[in-house]
CSV table of C-alpha atoms in Angstrom, one decimal:
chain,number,residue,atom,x,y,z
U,27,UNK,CA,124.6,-31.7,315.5
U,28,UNK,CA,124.2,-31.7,319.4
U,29,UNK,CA,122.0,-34.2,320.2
U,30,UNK,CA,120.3,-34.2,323.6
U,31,UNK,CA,119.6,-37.8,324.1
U,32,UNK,CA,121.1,-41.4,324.0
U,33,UNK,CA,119.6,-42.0,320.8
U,34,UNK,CA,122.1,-42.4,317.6
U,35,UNK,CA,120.2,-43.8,315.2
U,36,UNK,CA,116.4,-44.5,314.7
U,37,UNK,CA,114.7,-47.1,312.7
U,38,UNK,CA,111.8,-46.3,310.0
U,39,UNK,CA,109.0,-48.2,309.5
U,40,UNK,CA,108.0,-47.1,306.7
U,41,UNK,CA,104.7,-47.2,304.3
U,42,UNK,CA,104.2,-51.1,304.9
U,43,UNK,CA,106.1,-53.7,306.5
U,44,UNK,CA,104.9,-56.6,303.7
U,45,UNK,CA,107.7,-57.5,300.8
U,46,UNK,CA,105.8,-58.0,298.4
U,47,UNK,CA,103.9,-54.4,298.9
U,48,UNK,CA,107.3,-53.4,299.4
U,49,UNK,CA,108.7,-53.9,296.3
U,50,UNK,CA,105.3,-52.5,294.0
U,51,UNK,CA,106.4,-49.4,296.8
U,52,UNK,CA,109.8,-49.3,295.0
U,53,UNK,CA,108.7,-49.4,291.2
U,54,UNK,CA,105.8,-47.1,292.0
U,55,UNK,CA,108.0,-44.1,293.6
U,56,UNK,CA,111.2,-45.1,291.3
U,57,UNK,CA,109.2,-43.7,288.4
U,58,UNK,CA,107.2,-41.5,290.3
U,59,UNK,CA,110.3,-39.4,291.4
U,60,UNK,CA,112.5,-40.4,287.9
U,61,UNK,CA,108.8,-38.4,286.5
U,62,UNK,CA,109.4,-35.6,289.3
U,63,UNK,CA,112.9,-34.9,288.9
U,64,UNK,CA,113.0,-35.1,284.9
U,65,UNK,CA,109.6,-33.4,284.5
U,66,UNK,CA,110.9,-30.5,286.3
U,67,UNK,CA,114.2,-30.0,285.0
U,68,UNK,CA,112.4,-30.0,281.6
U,69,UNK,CA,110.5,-26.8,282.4
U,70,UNK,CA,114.1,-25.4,284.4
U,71,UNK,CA,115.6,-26.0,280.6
U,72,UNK,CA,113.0,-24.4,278.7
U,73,UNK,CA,112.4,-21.4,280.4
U,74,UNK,CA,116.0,-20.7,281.0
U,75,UNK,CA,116.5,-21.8,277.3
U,76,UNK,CA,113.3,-19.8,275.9
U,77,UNK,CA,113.3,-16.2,274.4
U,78,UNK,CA,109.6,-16.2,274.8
U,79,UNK,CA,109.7,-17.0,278.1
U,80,UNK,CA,111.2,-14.1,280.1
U,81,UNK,CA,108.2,-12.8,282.1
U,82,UNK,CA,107.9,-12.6,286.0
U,83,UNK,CA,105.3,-15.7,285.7
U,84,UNK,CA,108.1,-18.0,284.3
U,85,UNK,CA,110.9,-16.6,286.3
U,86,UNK,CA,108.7,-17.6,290.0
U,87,UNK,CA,107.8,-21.2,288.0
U,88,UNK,CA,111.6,-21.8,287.4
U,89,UNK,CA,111.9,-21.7,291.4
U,90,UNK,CA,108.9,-23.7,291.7
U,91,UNK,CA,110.7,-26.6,289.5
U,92,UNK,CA,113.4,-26.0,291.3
U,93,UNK,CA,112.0,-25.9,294.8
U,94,UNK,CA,109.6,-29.4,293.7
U,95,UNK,CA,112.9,-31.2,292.3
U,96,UNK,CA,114.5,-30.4,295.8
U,97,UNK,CA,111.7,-31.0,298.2
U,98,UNK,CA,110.6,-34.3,296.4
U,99,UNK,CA,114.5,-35.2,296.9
U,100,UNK,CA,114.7,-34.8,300.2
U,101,UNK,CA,112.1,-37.9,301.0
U,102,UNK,CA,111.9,-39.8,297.7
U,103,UNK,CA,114.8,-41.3,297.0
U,104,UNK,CA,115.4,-42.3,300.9
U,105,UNK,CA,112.2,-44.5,300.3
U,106,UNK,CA,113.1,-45.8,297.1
U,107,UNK,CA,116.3,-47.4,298.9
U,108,UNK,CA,114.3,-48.5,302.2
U,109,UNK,CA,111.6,-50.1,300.5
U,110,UNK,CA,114.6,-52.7,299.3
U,111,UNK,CA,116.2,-52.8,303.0
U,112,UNK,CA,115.5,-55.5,305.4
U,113,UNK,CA,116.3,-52.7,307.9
U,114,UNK,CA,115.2,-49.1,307.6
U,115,UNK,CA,118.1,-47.3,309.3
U,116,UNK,CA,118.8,-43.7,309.6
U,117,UNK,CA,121.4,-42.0,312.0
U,118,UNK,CA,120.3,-38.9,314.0
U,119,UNK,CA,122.3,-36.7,311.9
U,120,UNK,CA,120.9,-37.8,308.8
U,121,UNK,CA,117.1,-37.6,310.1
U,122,UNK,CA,117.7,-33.6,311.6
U,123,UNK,CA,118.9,-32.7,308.0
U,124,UNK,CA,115.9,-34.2,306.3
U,125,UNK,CA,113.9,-32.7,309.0
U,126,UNK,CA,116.1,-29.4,307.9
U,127,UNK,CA,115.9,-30.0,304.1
U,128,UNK,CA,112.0,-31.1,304.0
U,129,UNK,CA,111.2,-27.6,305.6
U,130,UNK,CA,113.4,-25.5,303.5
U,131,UNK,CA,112.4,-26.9,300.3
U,132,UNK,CA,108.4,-26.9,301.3
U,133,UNK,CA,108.8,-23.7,302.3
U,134,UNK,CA,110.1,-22.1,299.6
U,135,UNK,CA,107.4,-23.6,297.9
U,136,UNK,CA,104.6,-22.0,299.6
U,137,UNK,CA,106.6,-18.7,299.4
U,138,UNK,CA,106.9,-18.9,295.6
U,139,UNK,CA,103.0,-20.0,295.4
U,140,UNK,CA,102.3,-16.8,297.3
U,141,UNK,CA,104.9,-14.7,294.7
U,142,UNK,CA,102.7,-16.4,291.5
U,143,UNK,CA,100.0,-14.9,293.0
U,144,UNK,CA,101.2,-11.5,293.6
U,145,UNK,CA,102.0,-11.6,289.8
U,146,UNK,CA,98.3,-13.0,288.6
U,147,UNK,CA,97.1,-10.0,290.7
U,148,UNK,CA,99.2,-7.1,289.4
U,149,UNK,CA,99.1,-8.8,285.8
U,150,UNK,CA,95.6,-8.7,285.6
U,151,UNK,CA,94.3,-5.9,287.8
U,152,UNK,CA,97.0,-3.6,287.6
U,153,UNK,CA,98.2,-4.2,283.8
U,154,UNK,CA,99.6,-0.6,283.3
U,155,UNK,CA,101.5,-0.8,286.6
U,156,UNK,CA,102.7,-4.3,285.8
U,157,UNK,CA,106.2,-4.2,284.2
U,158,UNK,CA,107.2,-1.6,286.6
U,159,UNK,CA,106.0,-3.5,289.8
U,160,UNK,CA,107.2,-7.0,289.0
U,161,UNK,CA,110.7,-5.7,287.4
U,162,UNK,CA,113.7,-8.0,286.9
U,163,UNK,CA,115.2,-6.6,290.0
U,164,UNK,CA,112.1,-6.7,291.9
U,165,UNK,CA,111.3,-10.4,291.3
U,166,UNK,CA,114.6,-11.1,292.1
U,167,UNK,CA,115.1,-9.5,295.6
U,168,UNK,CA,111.9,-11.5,296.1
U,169,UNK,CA,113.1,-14.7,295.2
U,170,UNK,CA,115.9,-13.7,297.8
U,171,UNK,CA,113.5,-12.7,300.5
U,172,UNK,CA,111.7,-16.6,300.0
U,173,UNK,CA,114.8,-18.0,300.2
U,174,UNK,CA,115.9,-16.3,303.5
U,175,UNK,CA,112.5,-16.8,304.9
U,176,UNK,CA,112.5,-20.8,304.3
U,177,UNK,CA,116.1,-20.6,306.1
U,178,UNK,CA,114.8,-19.0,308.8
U,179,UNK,CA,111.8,-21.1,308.9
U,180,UNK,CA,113.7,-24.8,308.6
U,181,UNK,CA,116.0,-23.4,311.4
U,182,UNK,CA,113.3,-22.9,313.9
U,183,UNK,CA,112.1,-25.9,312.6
U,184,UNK,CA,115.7,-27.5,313.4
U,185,UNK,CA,116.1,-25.6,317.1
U,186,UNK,CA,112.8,-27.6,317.7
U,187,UNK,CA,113.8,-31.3,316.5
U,188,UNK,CA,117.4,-30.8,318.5
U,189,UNK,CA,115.3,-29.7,321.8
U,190,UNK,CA,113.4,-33.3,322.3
U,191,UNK,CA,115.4,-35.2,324.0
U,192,UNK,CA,115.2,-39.7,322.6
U,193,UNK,CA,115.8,-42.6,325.3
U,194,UNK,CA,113.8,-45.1,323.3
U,195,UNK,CA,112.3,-47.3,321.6
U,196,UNK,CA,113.8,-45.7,318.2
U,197,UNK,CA,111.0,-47.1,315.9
U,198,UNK,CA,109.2,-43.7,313.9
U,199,UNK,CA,106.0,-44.8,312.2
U,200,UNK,CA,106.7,-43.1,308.9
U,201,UNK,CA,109.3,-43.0,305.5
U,202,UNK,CA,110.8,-40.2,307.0
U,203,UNK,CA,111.7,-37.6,309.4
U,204,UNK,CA,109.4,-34.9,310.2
U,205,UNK,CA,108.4,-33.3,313.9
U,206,UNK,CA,105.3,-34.8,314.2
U,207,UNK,CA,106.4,-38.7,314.3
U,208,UNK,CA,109.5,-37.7,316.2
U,209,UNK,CA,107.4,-35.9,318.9
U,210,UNK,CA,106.1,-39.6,319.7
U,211,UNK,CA,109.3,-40.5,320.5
U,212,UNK,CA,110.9,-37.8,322.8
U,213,UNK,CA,110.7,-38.4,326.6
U,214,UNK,CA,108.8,-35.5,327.6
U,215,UNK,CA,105.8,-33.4,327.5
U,216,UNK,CA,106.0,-32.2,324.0
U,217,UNK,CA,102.7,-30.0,324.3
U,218,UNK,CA,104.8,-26.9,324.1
U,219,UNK,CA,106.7,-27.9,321.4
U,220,UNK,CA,103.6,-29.1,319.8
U,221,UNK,CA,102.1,-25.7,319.9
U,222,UNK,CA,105.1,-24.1,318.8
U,223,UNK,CA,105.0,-26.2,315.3
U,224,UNK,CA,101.2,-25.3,315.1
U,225,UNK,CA,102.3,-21.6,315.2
U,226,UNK,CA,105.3,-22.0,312.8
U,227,UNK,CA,104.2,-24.4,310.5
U,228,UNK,CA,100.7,-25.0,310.9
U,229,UNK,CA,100.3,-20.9,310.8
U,230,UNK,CA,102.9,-20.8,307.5
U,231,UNK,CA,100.1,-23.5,305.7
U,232,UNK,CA,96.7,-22.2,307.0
U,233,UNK,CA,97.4,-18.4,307.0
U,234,UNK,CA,99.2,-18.5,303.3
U,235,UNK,CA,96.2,-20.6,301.7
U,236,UNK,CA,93.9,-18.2,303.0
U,237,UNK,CA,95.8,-15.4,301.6
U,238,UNK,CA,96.0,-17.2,298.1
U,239,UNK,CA,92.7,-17.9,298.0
U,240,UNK,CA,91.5,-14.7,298.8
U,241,UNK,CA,93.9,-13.1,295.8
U,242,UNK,CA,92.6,-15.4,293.7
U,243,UNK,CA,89.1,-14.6,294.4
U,244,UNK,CA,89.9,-10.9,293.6
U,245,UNK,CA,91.6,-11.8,290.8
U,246,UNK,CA,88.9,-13.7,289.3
U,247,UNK,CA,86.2,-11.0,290.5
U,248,UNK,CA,88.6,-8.2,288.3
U,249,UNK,CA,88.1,-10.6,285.0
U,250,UNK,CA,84.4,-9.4,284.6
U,251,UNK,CA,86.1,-6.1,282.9
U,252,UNK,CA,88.1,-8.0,280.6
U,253,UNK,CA,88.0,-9.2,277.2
U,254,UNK,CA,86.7,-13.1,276.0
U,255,UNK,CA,90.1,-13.6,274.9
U,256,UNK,CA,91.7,-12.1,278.2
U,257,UNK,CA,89.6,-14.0,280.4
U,258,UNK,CA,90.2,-17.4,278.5
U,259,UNK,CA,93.6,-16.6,279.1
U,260,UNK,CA,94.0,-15.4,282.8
U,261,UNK,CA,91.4,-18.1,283.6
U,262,UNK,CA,93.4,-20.5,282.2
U,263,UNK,CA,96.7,-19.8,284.1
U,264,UNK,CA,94.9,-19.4,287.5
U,265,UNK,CA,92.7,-22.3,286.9
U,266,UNK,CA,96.2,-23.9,286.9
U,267,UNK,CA,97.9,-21.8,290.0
U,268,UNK,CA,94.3,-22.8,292.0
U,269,UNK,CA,94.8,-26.5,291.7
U,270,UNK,CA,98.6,-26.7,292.8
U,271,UNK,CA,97.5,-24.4,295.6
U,272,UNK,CA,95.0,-26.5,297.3
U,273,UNK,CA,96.8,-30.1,296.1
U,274,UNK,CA,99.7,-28.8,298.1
U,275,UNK,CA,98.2,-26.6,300.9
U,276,UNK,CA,95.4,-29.3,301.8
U,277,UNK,CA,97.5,-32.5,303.1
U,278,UNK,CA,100.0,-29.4,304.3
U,279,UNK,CA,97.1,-28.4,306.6
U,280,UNK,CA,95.7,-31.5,307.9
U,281,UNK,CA,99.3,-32.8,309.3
U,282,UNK,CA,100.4,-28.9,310.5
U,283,UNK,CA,97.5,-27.5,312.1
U,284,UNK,CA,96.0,-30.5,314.4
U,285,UNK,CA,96.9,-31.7,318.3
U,286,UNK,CA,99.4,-34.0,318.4
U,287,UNK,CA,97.8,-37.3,317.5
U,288,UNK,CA,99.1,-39.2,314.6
U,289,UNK,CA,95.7,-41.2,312.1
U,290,UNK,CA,97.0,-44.0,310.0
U,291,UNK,CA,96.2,-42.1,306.9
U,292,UNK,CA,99.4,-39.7,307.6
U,293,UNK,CA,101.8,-41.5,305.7
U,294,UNK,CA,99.7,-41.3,302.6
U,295,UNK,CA,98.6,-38.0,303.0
U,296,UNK,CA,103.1,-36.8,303.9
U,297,UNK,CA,103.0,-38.8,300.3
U,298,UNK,CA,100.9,-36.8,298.4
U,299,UNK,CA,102.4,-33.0,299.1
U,300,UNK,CA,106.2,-34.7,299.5
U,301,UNK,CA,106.2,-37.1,296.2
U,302,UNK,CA,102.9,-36.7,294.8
U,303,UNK,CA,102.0,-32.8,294.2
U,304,UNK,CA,105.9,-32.2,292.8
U,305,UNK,CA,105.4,-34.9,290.4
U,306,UNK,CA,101.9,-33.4,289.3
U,307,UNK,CA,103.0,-29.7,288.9
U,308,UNK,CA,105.2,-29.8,286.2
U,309,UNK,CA,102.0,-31.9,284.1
U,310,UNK,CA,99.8,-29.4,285.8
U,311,UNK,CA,102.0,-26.2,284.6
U,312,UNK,CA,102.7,-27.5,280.9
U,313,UNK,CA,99.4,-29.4,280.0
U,314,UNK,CA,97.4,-26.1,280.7
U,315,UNK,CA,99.8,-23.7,279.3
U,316,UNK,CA,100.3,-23.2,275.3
U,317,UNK,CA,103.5,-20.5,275.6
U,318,UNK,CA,105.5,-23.4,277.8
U,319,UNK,CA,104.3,-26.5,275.7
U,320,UNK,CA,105.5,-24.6,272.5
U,321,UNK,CA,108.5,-23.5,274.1
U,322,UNK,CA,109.6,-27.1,274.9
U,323,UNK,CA,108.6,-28.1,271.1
U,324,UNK,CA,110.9,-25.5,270.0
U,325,UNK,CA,113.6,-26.0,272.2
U,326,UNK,CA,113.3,-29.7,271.3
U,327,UNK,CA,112.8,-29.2,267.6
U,328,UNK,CA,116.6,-26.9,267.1
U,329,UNK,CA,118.1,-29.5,269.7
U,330,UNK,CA,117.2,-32.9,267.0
U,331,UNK,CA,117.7,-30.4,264.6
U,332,UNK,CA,121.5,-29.6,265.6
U,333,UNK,CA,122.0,-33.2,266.5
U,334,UNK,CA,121.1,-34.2,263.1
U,335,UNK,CA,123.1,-31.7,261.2
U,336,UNK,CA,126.4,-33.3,262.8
């Protein structure tokens, strides 16, 4: 990476400077990502190992795993590891590809949120329509279209972080790397570049929560013509889609779509839609859902069933 500053290597803080807060830092996000990661690949498993789970609905939540196990990655286990170090180090290199990676994998979050939704909607106002619309094909050249749009997104993200130029002090007053802490450290007037993350990211996060909401609004507006039995049903899944929307979109907000000032509640708040939110999902998705909580009792059921044949 080209770097456009006499800066090599920066030094991160981190969520507390105290050992012994240090160390309850480690065991709390040790088992808070061990939860993340496993949790997730649980539901990857199922629905990938499930007959009865082969609609549109568990094909975008496969991504979602996916996309939480990968975002959670890029920051979690970097803190783990720190929180033991007497000396927080991360090269320049290393901090533009989480800047990279954090982007990418949030992104493609919010862009399969927004594809749940799209299925709730034609699923439950356009139920005729529905296996024709949200097709196989169709879901995947949408899957294809998130993907390139998080690219494209983390890049511009990227061409930003390469542009601010670092002569010291190296010190970033956060667990990791992100635009807003770094635009502390550059020696320039970052209002520019400050407006140009409001309008990428902070416009990504404000303008896609709107959308959901309103689609969920609608959709919840078209259950009035439904049956008992339909409604428990669609109510339940949104009810579900709703609160992983506005866990993840409402910390995403408050550190995207602001000047550039930095409140001492930012690290906690990064925490909560970086570790927190893709450790809750997967309880989120499979404590509200009967066809995925099954599935995994099956799919555990013939593997101690195999195991104990042999």
């Amino acid at each position: 990476m080209q770097q456009n500053n006499s800066v090599t290597e920066f030094i991160l803080l981190g969520l507390t400077q105290d050992p012994m807060r240090q160390k309850v830092v480690f065991v709390i996000f040790s088992i808070l990502y061990v939860g993340t990661v496993v949790g997730n690949l649980l539901i990857i498993v199922t629905i990938k190992s499930s007959r009865t789970l082969g609609s549109p609905m568990y094909f975008f939540l496969f991504y979602l795993s996916l996309a939480d196990s990968c975002f959670s990655t890029s920051t979690a286990p970097r803190l783990i590891v720190d929180s033991l170090s007497a000396k927080k180090i991360i090269t320049y290199n290393e901090c533009m590809t989480q800047v990279f990676s954090l982007h990418l994998f949030g992104s493609m979050e919010i862009f399969v949120l927004i594809l749940m939704a799209v299925d709730r909607y034609v699923a439950i106002c356009m139920p005729l329509r529905y296996p024709t619309i949200m097709s196989r094909q169709v879901c995947t050249i949408l899957i294809v279209l998130a993907w390139i749009g998080s690219f494209i997104h983390s890049t511009a993200q990227i061409i930003l972080a390469l542009r601010l130029p670092f002569c010291g002090p190296s010190l970033i007053d956060h667990y990791c790397c992100d635009l807003q802490p770094l635009l502390k450290l550059a020696c320039m007037d970052t209002y520019k570049i400050n407006l140009l993350l409001v309008s990428n990211s902070g416009a990504i996060c404000s303008s896609s929560f709107v959308i959901l909401m309103i689609s969920y609004i609608v959709i919840l507006h078209s259950l009035r013509n439904h049956s008992a039995e339909g409604k428990k049903k669609a109510l339940s899944t949104c009810t579900s889609h709703i609160i992983v929307v506005v866990l993840f979109f409402g910390p995403c907000i408050f550190i995207y779509t602001r000047p550039p000032t930095t409140f001492p509640m930012d690290k906690m708040v990064t925490v909560f839609y970086t570790i927190g939110t893709p450790f809750l999902n997967p309880l989120i998705y499979t404590l509200r859902n009967a066809e995925v909580k099954n599935a995994m009792k099956k799919l555990w059921h013939v593997k101690i069933t195999s195991e104990s044949k042999r």
